CSV table of C-alpha atoms and ligand atoms in Angstrom, one decimal:
chain,number,residue,atom,x,y,z
A,912,UNK,CA,-29.6,-48.6,-2.6
A,913,UNK,CA,-32.6,-49.0,-4.8
A,914,UNK,CA,-32.6,-51.9,-7.2
A,915,UNK,CA,-34.1,-51.1,-10.5
A,916,UNK,CA,-35.3,-53.9,-12.7
A,917,UNK,CA,-33.6,-53.5,-16.1
A,918,UNK,CA,-35.7,-53.8,-19.3
A,919,UNK,CA,-34.6,-56.3,-21.9
A,920,UNK,CA,-34.8,-54.2,-25.0
A,921,UNK,CA,-31.5,-52.6,-26.1
A,922,UNK,CA,-33.6,-49.5,-27.2
A,923,UNK,CA,-35.0,-48.9,-23.8
A,924,UNK,CA,-33.7,-47.1,-20.7
A,925,UNK,CA,-35.0,-46.9,-17.2
A,926,UNK,CA,-34.6,-43.2,-17.3
A,927,UNK,CA,-33.9,-40.9,-20.2
A,928,UNK,CA,-32.3,-37.6,-19.2
A,929,UNK,CA,-32.7,-34.9,-21.9
A,930,UNK,CA,-29.9,-32.4,-21.8
A,931,UNK,CA,-26.3,-33.1,-21.1
A,932,UNK,CA,-25.2,-29.9,-19.4
A,933,UNK,CA,-24.0,-29.8,-15.9
A,934,UNK,CA,-27.5,-30.3,-14.5
A,935,UNK,CA,-28.4,-33.3,-16.7
A,936,UNK,CA,-25.0,-34.9,-16.3
A,937,UNK,CA,-25.2,-34.7,-12.5
A,938,UNK,CA,-28.6,-36.2,-12.4
A,939,UNK,CA,-27.6,-38.9,-14.8
A,940,UNK,CA,-24.6,-39.8,-12.6
A,941,UNK,CA,-26.9,-39.9,-9.5
A,942,UNK,CA,-29.4,-42.1,-11.3
A,943,UNK,CA,-26.7,-44.5,-12.5
A,944,UNK,CA,-25.2,-44.7,-9.0
A,945,UNK,CA,-28.6,-46.0,-7.8
A,946,UNK,CA,-28.4,-48.8,-10.4
A,947,UNK,CA,-30.7,-47.3,-13.1
A,948,UNK,CA,-29.9,-47.8,-16.8
A,949,UNK,CA,-29.7,-44.2,-18.0
A,950,UNK,CA,-29.6,-42.6,-21.5
A,951,UNK,CA,-28.4,-39.1,-21.6
A,952,UNK,CA,-29.6,-37.4,-24.8
A,953,UNK,CA,-27.9,-34.1,-25.8
A,954,UNK,CA,-28.0,-31.6,-28.6
A,955,UNK,CA,-24.2,-31.5,-28.6
A,956,UNK,CA,-21.4,-29.0,-28.2
A,957,UNK,CA,-22.9,-26.5,-30.7
A,958,UNK,CA,-26.0,-25.9,-28.5
A,959,UNK,CA,-26.5,-22.9,-26.2
A,960,UNK,CA,-25.0,-24.4,-23.1
A,961,UNK,CA,-24.7,-22.4,-19.9
A,962,UNK,CA,-22.4,-25.2,-18.5
A,963,UNK,CA,-19.6,-24.3,-21.0
A,964,UNK,CA,-19.2,-20.7,-19.9
A,965,UNK,CA,-19.9,-20.4,-16.2
A,966,UNK,CA,-18.1,-18.7,-13.4
A,967,UNK,CA,-17.8,-21.9,-11.3
A,968,UNK,CA,-18.7,-20.5,-7.9
A,969,UNK,CA,-20.3,-22.6,-5.1
A,970,UNK,CA,-22.3,-19.7,-3.7
A,971,UNK,CA,-24.6,-19.5,-0.8
A,972,UNK,CA,-24.6,-16.0,0.6
A,973,UNK,CA,-27.1,-13.7,-1.1
A,974,UNK,CA,-29.2,-16.6,-2.3
A,975,UNK,CA,-32.8,-17.0,-1.4
A,976,UNK,CA,-34.3,-13.5,-0.8
A,977,UNK,CA,-38.0,-14.1,-1.4
A,978,UNK,CA,-37.7,-17.9,-1.1
A,979,UNK,CA,-35.8,-19.2,2.0
A,980,UNK,CA,-36.2,-22.7,0.8
A,981,UNK,CA,-33.7,-21.8,-2.0
A,982,UNK,CA,-31.2,-20.6,0.6
A,983,UNK,CA,-31.6,-23.9,2.4
A,984,UNK,CA,-31.3,-25.9,-0.9
A,985,UNK,CA,-28.1,-24.0,-1.8
A,986,UNK,CA,-26.6,-24.5,1.6
A,987,UNK,CA,-27.4,-28.2,1.6
A,988,UNK,CA,-25.5,-28.6,-1.7
A,989,UNK,CA,-22.6,-26.4,-0.6
A,990,UNK,CA,-22.3,-28.6,2.6
A,991,UNK,CA,-22.3,-31.8,0.5
A,992,UNK,CA,-19.8,-30.5,-2.1
A,993,UNK,CA,-16.7,-31.9,-0.4
A,994,UNK,CA,-18.3,-35.3,-0.7
A,995,UNK,CA,-19.1,-34.8,-4.3
A,996,UNK,CA,-15.5,-33.8,-5.1
A,997,UNK,CA,-14.2,-36.9,-3.3
A,998,UNK,CA,-16.7,-39.1,-5.2
A,999,UNK,CA,-15.7,-37.6,-8.5
A,1000,UNK,CA,-12.0,-38.1,-7.7
A,1001,UNK,CA,-12.7,-41.7,-7.0
A,1002,UNK,CA,-15.1,-42.4,-9.8
A,1003,UNK,CA,-13.6,-40.4,-12.6
A,1004,UNK,CA,-10.0,-40.0,-11.6
A,1005,UNK,CA,-10.3,-36.2,-12.0
A,1006,UNK,CA,-9.6,-33.6,-9.4
A,1007,UNK,CA,-12.2,-30.8,-9.8
A,1008,UNK,CA,-10.1,-28.4,-7.7
A,1009,UNK,CA,-12.9,-28.0,-5.1
A,1010,UNK,CA,-12.1,-25.3,-2.5
A,1011,UNK,CA,-14.5,-23.7,0.0
A,1012,UNK,CA,-12.5,-21.2,2.0
A,1013,UNK,CA,-15.4,-18.7,2.2
A,1014,UNK,CA,-16.3,-16.0,-0.3
A,1015,UNK,CA,-16.4,-12.2,-0.4
A,1016,UNK,CA,-18.6,-9.6,-2.0
A,1017,UNK,CA,-16.4,-6.5,-2.2
A,1018,UNK,CA,-18.0,-3.0,-2.3
A,1019,UNK,CA,-16.5,0.0,-4.0
A,1020,UNK,CA,-18.6,2.7,-2.3
A,1021,UNK,CA,-20.4,3.2,1.0
A,1022,UNK,CA,-23.8,3.1,-0.8
A,1023,UNK,CA,-22.9,-0.3,-2.4
A,1024,UNK,CA,-22.0,-1.7,1.0
A,1025,UNK,CA,-25.1,-0.4,2.6
A,1026,UNK,CA,-27.3,-1.8,-0.1
A,1027,UNK,CA,-25.6,-5.2,0.2
A,1028,UNK,CA,-25.9,-5.2,4.0
A,1029,UNK,CA,-29.6,-4.2,3.7
A,1030,UNK,CA,-30.3,-7.1,1.3
A,1031,UNK,CA,-28.4,-9.5,3.6
A,1032,UNK,CA,-30.5,-8.4,6.6
A,1033,UNK,CA,-33.7,-8.9,4.7
A,1034,UNK,CA,-32.5,-12.3,3.6
A,1035,UNK,CA,-31.6,-13.3,7.2
A,1036,UNK,CA,-34.9,-12.0,8.6
A,1037,UNK,CA,-36.6,-14.8,6.7
A,1038,UNK,CA,-37.4,-18.1,8.5
A,1039,UNK,CA,-34.8,-20.9,8.6
A,1040,UNK,CA,-31.8,-18.6,8.2
A,1041,UNK,CA,-30.4,-19.1,11.7
A,1042,UNK,CA,-27.5,-21.3,10.6
A,1043,UNK,CA,-26.3,-19.1,7.8
A,1044,UNK,CA,-23.2,-17.2,8.9
A,1045,UNK,CA,-21.9,-13.9,7.4
A,1046,UNK,CA,-19.8,-11.0,8.5
A,1047,UNK,CA,-19.7,-7.3,7.4
A,1048,UNK,CA,-16.1,-6.1,7.2
A,1049,UNK,CA,-14.7,-2.6,6.9
A,1050,UNK,CA,-11.7,-1.9,4.7
A,1051,UNK,CA,-9.2,-2.7,7.4
A,1052,UNK,CA,-10.6,-6.1,8.2
A,1053,UNK,CA,-11.0,-6.9,4.5
A,1054,UNK,CA,-7.4,-5.9,3.9
A,1055,UNK,CA,-6.2,-8.1,6.7
A,1056,UNK,CA,-7.9,-11.2,5.2
A,1057,UNK,CA,-7.3,-10.2,1.5
A,1058,UNK,CA,-4.1,-8.2,1.3
A,1059,UNK,CA,-4.3,-7.7,-2.5
A,1060,UNK,CA,-7.3,-5.3,-2.3
A,1061,UNK,CA,-6.9,-1.7,-3.4
A,1062,UNK,CA,-7.8,1.5,-1.5
A,1063,UNK,CA,-11.1,1.9,-3.3
A,1064,UNK,CA,-12.6,-1.2,-1.5
A,1065,UNK,CA,-14.8,0.3,1.2
A,1066,UNK,CA,-15.7,-3.0,2.8
A,1067,UNK,CA,-17.0,-6.5,2.2
A,1068,UNK,CA,-19.5,-9.2,3.1
A,1069,UNK,CA,-17.9,-12.5,3.9
A,1070,UNK,CA,-19.5,-15.9,4.3
A,1071,UNK,CA,-17.7,-19.1,5.2
A,1072,UNK,CA,-20.1,-21.3,3.2
A,1073,UNK,CA,-18.9,-20.2,-0.3
A,1074,UNK,CA,-16.2,-21.6,-2.6
A,1075,UNK,CA,-15.4,-22.6,-6.2
A,1076,UNK,CA,-14.2,-25.4,-8.4
A,1077,UNK,CA,-12.7,-25.9,-11.9
A,1078,UNK,CA,-15.9,-25.7,-13.9
A,1079,UNK,CA,-14.9,-27.5,-17.1
A,1080,UNK,CA,-13.2,-30.2,-15.2
A,1081,UNK,CA,-16.4,-30.6,-13.1
A,1082,UNK,CA,-18.3,-31.1,-16.3
A,1083,UNK,CA,-15.9,-33.6,-17.6
A,1084,UNK,CA,-15.7,-35.5,-14.3
A,1085,UNK,CA,-19.5,-35.8,-14.1
A,1086,UNK,CA,-19.5,-37.2,-17.6
A,1087,UNK,CA,-16.6,-39.6,-17.0
A,1088,UNK,CA,-17.9,-40.9,-13.7
A,1089,UNK,CA,-21.3,-41.3,-15.4
A,1090,UNK,CA,-19.7,-43.2,-18.3
A,1091,UNK,CA,-17.9,-45.6,-15.9
A,1092,UNK,CA,-21.3,-46.2,-14.2
A,1093,UNK,CA,-22.8,-47.1,-17.6
A,1094,UNK,CA,-24.6,-43.8,-18.5
A,1095,UNK,CA,-25.3,-44.0,-22.3
A,1096,UNK,CA,-24.3,-40.5,-23.5
A,1097,UNK,CA,-25.8,-39.7,-26.9
A,1098,UNK,CA,-24.6,-36.5,-28.4
A,1099,UNK,CA,-26.3,-34.9,-31.4
A,1100,UNK,CA,-29.6,-36.4,-30.5
A,1101,UNK,CA,-31.9,-33.5,-30.4
A,1102,UNK,CA,-35.3,-34.4,-28.9
A,1103,UNK,CA,-38.2,-33.0,-30.8
A,1104,UNK,CA,-41.2,-35.0,-29.5
A,1105,UNK,CA,-42.2,-36.6,-26.2
A,1106,UNK,CA,-45.2,-38.7,-25.5
A,1107,UNK,CA,-46.4,-40.8,-22.6
A,1108,UNK,CA,-47.3,-44.3,-23.8
A,1109,UNK,CA,-48.0,-47.6,-22.0
A,1110,UNK,CA,-46.5,-46.7,-18.6
A,1111,UNK,CA,-43.4,-45.2,-20.1
A,1112,UNK,CA,-42.3,-42.5,-22.5
A,1113,UNK,CA,-41.5,-42.4,-26.2
A,1114,UNK,CA,-38.8,-39.9,-27.0
A,1115,UNK,CA,-38.3,-38.9,-30.6
A,1116,UNK,CA,-35.9,-37.0,-32.8
A,1117,UNK,CA,-34.4,-37.2,-36.3
A,1118,UNK,CA,-32.1,-39.9,-35.0
A,1119,UNK,CA,-35.0,-42.3,-34.2
A,1120,UNK,CA,-37.0,-43.3,-31.1
A,1121,UNK,CA,-36.1,-44.2,-27.5
A,1122,UNK,CA,-38.4,-45.7,-24.9
A,1123,UNK,CA,-37.9,-45.1,-21.2
A,1124,UNK,CA,-39.9,-45.6,-18.1
A,1125,UNK,CA,-39.1,-42.2,-16.7
A,1126,UNK,CA,-37.9,-39.0,-18.3
A,1127,UNK,CA,-36.0,-36.0,-16.8
A,1128,UNK,CA,-36.0,-32.8,-18.7
A,1129,UNK,CA,-32.7,-31.1,-18.0
A,1130,UNK,CA,-32.3,-29.4,-21.3
A,1131,UNK,CA,-31.6,-25.9,-20.0
A,1132,UNK,CA,-33.2,-23.3,-22.3
A,1133,UNK,CA,-34.6,-26.2,-24.3
A,1134,UNK,CA,-36.9,-27.1,-21.4
A,1135,UNK,CA,-39.2,-24.2,-22.3
A,1136,UNK,CA,-40.3,-26.1,-25.5
A,1137,UNK,CA,-40.1,-29.6,-24.2
A,1138,UNK,CA,-41.9,-29.3,-20.8
A,1139,UNK,CA,-45.4,-28.7,-22.1
A,1140,UNK,CA,-45.2,-31.9,-24.2
A,1141,UNK,CA,-45.5,-33.8,-20.9
A,1142,UNK,CA,-47.8,-31.5,-19.0
A,1143,UNK,CA,-45.0,-29.5,-17.3
A,1144,UNK,CA,-44.0,-25.8,-17.5
A,1145,UNK,CA,-40.5,-24.3,-17.6
A,1146,UNK,CA,-40.7,-20.7,-18.8
A,1147,UNK,CA,-37.0,-20.1,-18.8
A,1148,UNK,CA,-35.3,-17.4,-20.8
A,1149,UNK,CA,-31.6,-16.5,-21.5
A,1150,UNK,CA,-29.7,-14.1,-19.3
A,1151,UNK,CA,-26.3,-13.2,-20.8
A,1152,UNK,CA,-23.2,-13.2,-18.8
A,1153,UNK,CA,-19.7,-12.1,-20.0
A,1154,UNK,CA,-16.4,-13.2,-18.6
A,1155,UNK,CA,-12.8,-12.1,-18.9
A,1156,UNK,CA,-9.9,-14.4,-18.3
A,1157,UNK,CA,-6.3,-13.2,-17.7
A,1158,UNK,CA,-3.0,-14.9,-18.2
A,1159,UNK,CA,-1.8,-17.1,-15.4
A,1160,UNK,CA,-0.1,-15.5,-12.5
A,1161,UNK,CA,1.3,-16.5,-9.1
A,1162,UNK,CA,-1.4,-17.2,-6.5
A,1163,UNK,CA,-2.6,-14.0,-4.8
A,1164,UNK,CA,-6.3,-14.5,-4.3
A,1165,UNK,CA,-7.1,-17.3,-1.8
A,1166,UNK,CA,-10.8,-16.6,-1.6
A,1167,UNK,CA,-13.4,-16.3,-4.4
A,1168,UNK,CA,-15.0,-12.9,-4.8
A,1169,UNK,CA,-18.5,-13.0,-6.4
A,1170,UNK,CA,-17.1,-11.2,-9.5
A,1171,UNK,CA,-13.4,-12.1,-9.4
A,1172,UNK,CA,-11.6,-15.4,-8.7
A,1173,UNK,CA,-8.2,-16.9,-9.3
A,1174,UNK,CA,-8.5,-20.4,-10.7
A,1175,UNK,CA,-6.5,-23.4,-9.6
A,1176,UNK,CA,-4.5,-23.0,-12.8
A,1177,UNK,CA,-3.5,-19.4,-12.0
A,1178,UNK,CA,-5.6,-17.4,-14.4
A,1179,UNK,CA,-8.0,-14.8,-13.0
A,1180,UNK,CA,-11.6,-14.9,-14.1
A,1181,UNK,CA,-13.6,-11.6,-14.0
A,1182,UNK,CA,-17.3,-11.6,-14.4
A,1183,UNK,CA,-20.1,-12.0,-14.4
A,1184,UNK,CA,-22.5,-9.5,-15.9
A,1185,UNK,CA,-26.2,-10.0,-16.4
A,1186,UNK,CA,-28.1,-8.8,-19.4
A,1187,UNK,CA,-31.4,-9.6,-21.0
A,1188,UNK,CA,-30.5,-9.7,-24.7
A,1189,UNK,CA,-32.2,-12.8,-26.0
A,1190,UNK,CA,-29.9,-15.4,-27.6
A,1191,UNK,CA,-27.2,-12.8,-28.3
A,1192,UNK,CA,-23.8,-14.2,-27.2
A,1193,UNK,CA,-21.5,-11.5,-28.6
A,1194,UNK,CA,-18.9,-10.2,-26.3
A,1195,UNK,CA,-19.5,-6.4,-26.0
A,1196,UNK,CA,-16.9,-3.9,-25.2
A,1197,UNK,CA,-18.7,-1.5,-22.9
A,1198,UNK,CA,-19.8,-4.3,-20.5
A,1199,UNK,CA,-16.3,-5.9,-20.5
A,1200,UNK,CA,-14.7,-2.5,-19.9
A,1201,UNK,CA,-16.8,-1.8,-16.9
A,1202,UNK,CA,-16.1,-5.3,-15.5
A,1203,UNK,CA,-12.4,-4.8,-16.0
A,1204,UNK,CA,-12.3,-1.4,-14.4
A,1205,UNK,CA,-14.2,-2.5,-11.3
A,1206,UNK,CA,-11.9,-5.6,-11.0
A,1207,UNK,CA,-8.8,-3.4,-11.2
A,1208,UNK,CA,-10.1,-1.1,-8.5
A,1209,UNK,CA,-10.7,-4.2,-6.3
A,1210,UNK,CA,-7.2,-5.7,-7.1
A,1211,UNK,CA,-4.8,-3.1,-8.6
A,1212,UNK,CA,-2.3,-5.8,-9.5
A,1213,UNK,CA,-4.7,-7.0,-12.2
A,1214,UNK,CA,-3.8,-3.9,-14.3
A,1215,UNK,CA,-0.5,-5.6,-15.1
A,1216,UNK,CA,-2.0,-8.8,-16.5
A,1217,UNK,CA,-2.8,-9.6,-20.1
A,1218,UNK,CA,-6.3,-10.7,-21.0
A,1219,UNK,CA,-6.1,-14.0,-22.9
A,1220,UNK,CA,-9.8,-14.8,-23.4
A,1221,UNK,CA,-13.3,-13.3,-23.2
A,1222,UNK,CA,-16.6,-15.1,-23.7
A,1223,UNK,CA,-20.3,-14.8,-23.1
A,1224,UNK,CA,-22.8,-17.5,-22.2
A,1225,UNK,CA,-26.5,-17.7,-21.5
A,1226,UNK,CA,-27.8,-18.5,-18.1
A,1227,UNK,CA,-31.0,-20.5,-17.8
A,1228,UNK,CA,-33.3,-18.1,-15.9
A,1229,UNK,CA,-36.8,-18.6,-14.6
A,1230,UNK,CA,-39.0,-15.4,-14.1
A,1231,UNK,CA,-38.2,-15.2,-10.4
A,1232,UNK,CA,-34.6,-16.7,-10.6
A,1233,UNK,CA,-35.4,-19.7,-8.5
A,1234,UNK,CA,-35.2,-23.4,-9.8
A,1235,UNK,CA,-38.1,-25.5,-11.1
A,1236,UNK,CA,-38.2,-29.1,-10.0
A,1237,UNK,CA,-41.4,-30.9,-10.6
A,1238,UNK,CA,-43.0,-34.1,-11.5
A,1239,UNK,CA,-45.9,-33.9,-14.0
A,1240,UNK,CA,-49.3,-34.6,-12.7
A,1241,UNK,CA,-50.7,-35.3,-16.2
A,1242,UNK,CA,-47.8,-37.7,-17.1
A,1243,UNK,CA,-46.4,-39.1,-13.8
A,1244,UNK,CA,-42.8,-40.3,-14.3
A,1245,UNK,CA,-41.9,-37.1,-16.2
A,1246,UNK,CA,-39.7,-34.6,-14.3
A,1247,UNK,CA,-38.3,-31.2,-15.0
A,1248,UNK,CA,-35.1,-29.9,-13.4
A,1249,UNK,CA,-33.9,-26.4,-14.2
A,1250,UNK,CA,-31.8,-23.9,-12.3
A,1251,UNK,CA,-29.3,-21.1,-12.8
A,1252,UNK,CA,-26.7,-22.4,-10.3
A,1253,UNK,CA,-25.9,-25.8,-11.6
A,1254,UNK,CA,-22.4,-25.8,-10.2
A,1255,UNK,CA,-23.5,-24.9,-6.6
A,1256,UNK,CA,-26.4,-27.4,-6.8
A,1257,UNK,CA,-24.5,-30.3,-8.4
A,1258,UNK,CA,-24.1,-32.1,-5.1
A,1259,UNK,CA,-27.8,-32.0,-4.5
A,1260,UNK,CA,-28.5,-33.2,-8.0
A,1261,UNK,CA,-26.3,-36.3,-7.6
A,1262,UNK,CA,-27.1,-37.2,-4.0
A,1263,UNK,CA,-30.7,-36.0,-3.3
A,1264,UNK,CA,-32.6,-35.3,-6.5
A,1265,UNK,CA,-31.6,-38.3,-8.6
A,1266,UNK,CA,-32.5,-40.9,-5.9
A,1267,UNK,CA,-35.8,-39.2,-5.4
A,1268,UNK,CA,-36.6,-39.3,-9.1
A,1269,UNK,CA,-36.0,-43.0,-9.0
A,1270,UNK,CA,-38.3,-43.3,-6.0
A,1271,UNK,CA,-40.9,-41.4,-8.0
A,1272,UNK,CA,-41.3,-38.6,-5.4
A,1273,UNK,CA,-39.4,-35.4,-5.2
A,1274,UNK,CA,-37.8,-34.5,-1.8
A,1275,UNK,CA,-39.5,-32.2,0.6
A,1276,UNK,CA,-36.6,-29.7,0.2
A,1277,UNK,CA,-37.9,-28.8,-3.3
A,1278,UNK,CA,-41.7,-28.8,-2.5
A,1279,UNK,CA,-41.7,-25.0,-3.1
A,1280,UNK,CA,-40.0,-25.2,-6.5
A,1281,UNK,CA,-42.9,-26.1,-8.7
A,1282,UNK,CA,-43.8,-23.8,-11.6
A,1283,UNK,CA,-47.2,-23.1,-10.1
A,1284,UNK,CA,-45.7,-20.5,-7.9
A,1285,UNK,CA,-45.1,-18.3,-10.9
A,1286,UNK,CA,-48.8,-17.9,-11.4
A,1287,UNK,CA,-49.4,-16.4,-7.9
A,1288,UNK,CA,-49.4,-12.6,-7.9
A,1289,UNK,CA,-46.5,-11.3,-5.9
A,1290,UNK,CA,-48.8,-9.2,-3.7
A,1291,UNK,CA,-51.7,-11.6,-3.4
B,2225,FAD,C1,-22.0,-16.6,-17.3
B,2225,FAD,C2,-22.5,-17.7,-16.4
B,2225,FAD,C3,-22.0,-17.8,-15.1
B,2225,FAD,C4,-22.4,-18.8,-14.3
B,2225,FAD,N1,-21.9,-18.9,-13.1
B,2225,FAD,C5,-22.3,-19.8,-12.2
B,2225,FAD,C6,-21.6,-20.0,-11.0
B,2225,FAD,O1,-20.7,-19.2,-10.6
B,2225,FAD,N2,-22.1,-21.0,-10.1
B,2225,FAD,C7,-23.1,-21.8,-10.5
B,2225,FAD,O2,-23.5,-22.6,-9.7
B,2225,FAD,N3,-23.7,-21.7,-11.7
B,2225,FAD,C8,-23.3,-20.8,-12.6
B,2225,FAD,N4,-23.8,-20.7,-13.8
B,2225,FAD,C9,-24.9,-21.7,-14.2
B,2225,FAD,C10,-24.4,-23.0,-14.6
B,2225,FAD,O3,-23.5,-22.9,-15.6
B,2225,FAD,C11,-25.4,-24.1,-15.0
B,2225,FAD,O4,-25.0,-24.7,-16.1
B,2225,FAD,C12,-26.8,-23.7,-15.3
B,2225,FAD,O5,-27.4,-23.9,-14.1
B,2225,FAD,C13,-27.6,-24.5,-16.4
B,2225,FAD,O6,-27.1,-25.8,-16.6
B,2225,FAD,P1,-28.0,-26.8,-17.5
B,2225,FAD,O7,-27.3,-28.1,-17.5
B,2225,FAD,O8,-29.4,-26.8,-16.9
B,2225,FAD,O9,-28.1,-26.1,-18.9
B,2225,FAD,P2,-27.1,-26.1,-20.1
B,2225,FAD,O10,-25.7,-26.0,-19.7
B,2225,FAD,O11,-27.5,-25.0,-21.0
B,2225,FAD,O12,-27.3,-27.5,-20.8
B,2225,FAD,C14,-28.5,-27.8,-21.5
B,2225,FAD,C15,-28.2,-28.9,-22.4
B,2225,FAD,O13,-29.4,-29.3,-23.0
B,2225,FAD,C16,-29.2,-29.7,-24.3
B,2225,FAD,N5,-30.4,-29.6,-25.0
B,2225,FAD,C17,-31.2,-28.5,-25.2
B,2225,FAD,N6,-32.3,-28.8,-25.9
B,2225,FAD,C18,-32.3,-30.1,-26.2
B,2225,FAD,C19,-33.1,-31.0,-26.9
B,2225,FAD,N7,-34.3,-30.6,-27.5
B,2225,FAD,N8,-32.7,-32.3,-27.0
B,2225,FAD,C20,-31.5,-32.7,-26.5
B,2225,FAD,N9,-30.7,-31.9,-25.8
B,2225,FAD,C21,-31.1,-30.6,-25.6
B,2225,FAD,C22,-28.1,-28.8,-24.8
B,2225,FAD,O14,-27.3,-29.5,-25.8
B,2225,FAD,C23,-27.3,-28.6,-23.5
B,2225,FAD,O15,-26.1,-29.4,-23.5
B,2225,FAD,C24,-23.4,-19.7,-14.7
B,2225,FAD,C25,-23.9,-19.6,-16.0
B,2225,FAD,C26,-23.4,-18.6,-16.9
B,2225,FAD,C27,-24.0,-18.6,-18.2
């Protein structure tokens, strides 16, 4: 446990975390657990917020092609997730319905299966992938493990590392546990200006000024604008995802599928598309129809269920899809943390990233995740 000397002024924090999505809330909790006095500044519920609309998978298989360190980072978090769920139960009183029974990617044609298997082989030909387990299953074997599949399912990839949670309850639990640890959550405090001053940082908005010794930029899409103010880079852009939710039904789907999962409450979530459409969050019929048709081919029983909700939300996407974690060289003490799998990586953010930020040095696991990689030509 690191002991942080608390400042005396009521306007100061040891660490200011900018952005109260699932990434910022997890880091704030991790910092507070180490004894830091944390202010969590957030634009509020009206902001574009990936954390309000995600698919809630803890997903490892298929992650890290082109950057094996990302596969390792995802796996580390997935392995630590049971511990995070237990911590949140104890510290927030909330059960986030964590379940990691292994996940499936179902394929509806031979070509799709071959493409998936090929990608998986390339992923596993990379270094450091020895401990990652997966199986390729034909229709019969998939049916044995998932009796609800339809005849159109040609086969599947299965990995025991994958799982899911109740996403909104996770978000609430992170906030509640943080609040009980003293995190000072400040909604409607949009940060417009950052400046390093006298060994700390001055953080400004219409609401006033806050001074903090360290600053963590976890503002999702807002990081693109904020990072350069402290010598960092976060060239993130929105990637739209649409989701369908059905009425509740009796449990029939024990395992999460990458595009279909039954929640702990009984509803079935179908998703998640990926579109580059700027800041457009309109739910569009053609995409929703394709998603629904594919889901019904996977699980014919879905055809009998009513849809009760649809939504779209914007992922926070870097140019290569991998996270950026970095401390500023120009302004030491300023960190950026941005990723598109904030649910999967929540355990790492609480247990590994936050303590490292307090130590002032990011962990070796994330050494490859600086924004500088984005300037190296892919075929150099
Ligand atoms: C459709 C969809 C499906 C997804 N599925 C999964 C999944 O299955 N598994 C998984 O692990 N992840 C998934 N994700 C990603 C996940 O939701 C994470 O939330 C994502 O990684 C980004 O979280 P974040 O906290 O960085 O950003 P956000 O949730 O966008 O939060 C950013 C916060 O910063 C605040 N902010 C912005 N600018 C400022 C400013 N200037 N001042 C103060 N505050 C500011 C906003 O108010 C907001 O609350 C999915 C996302 C989407 C959209």
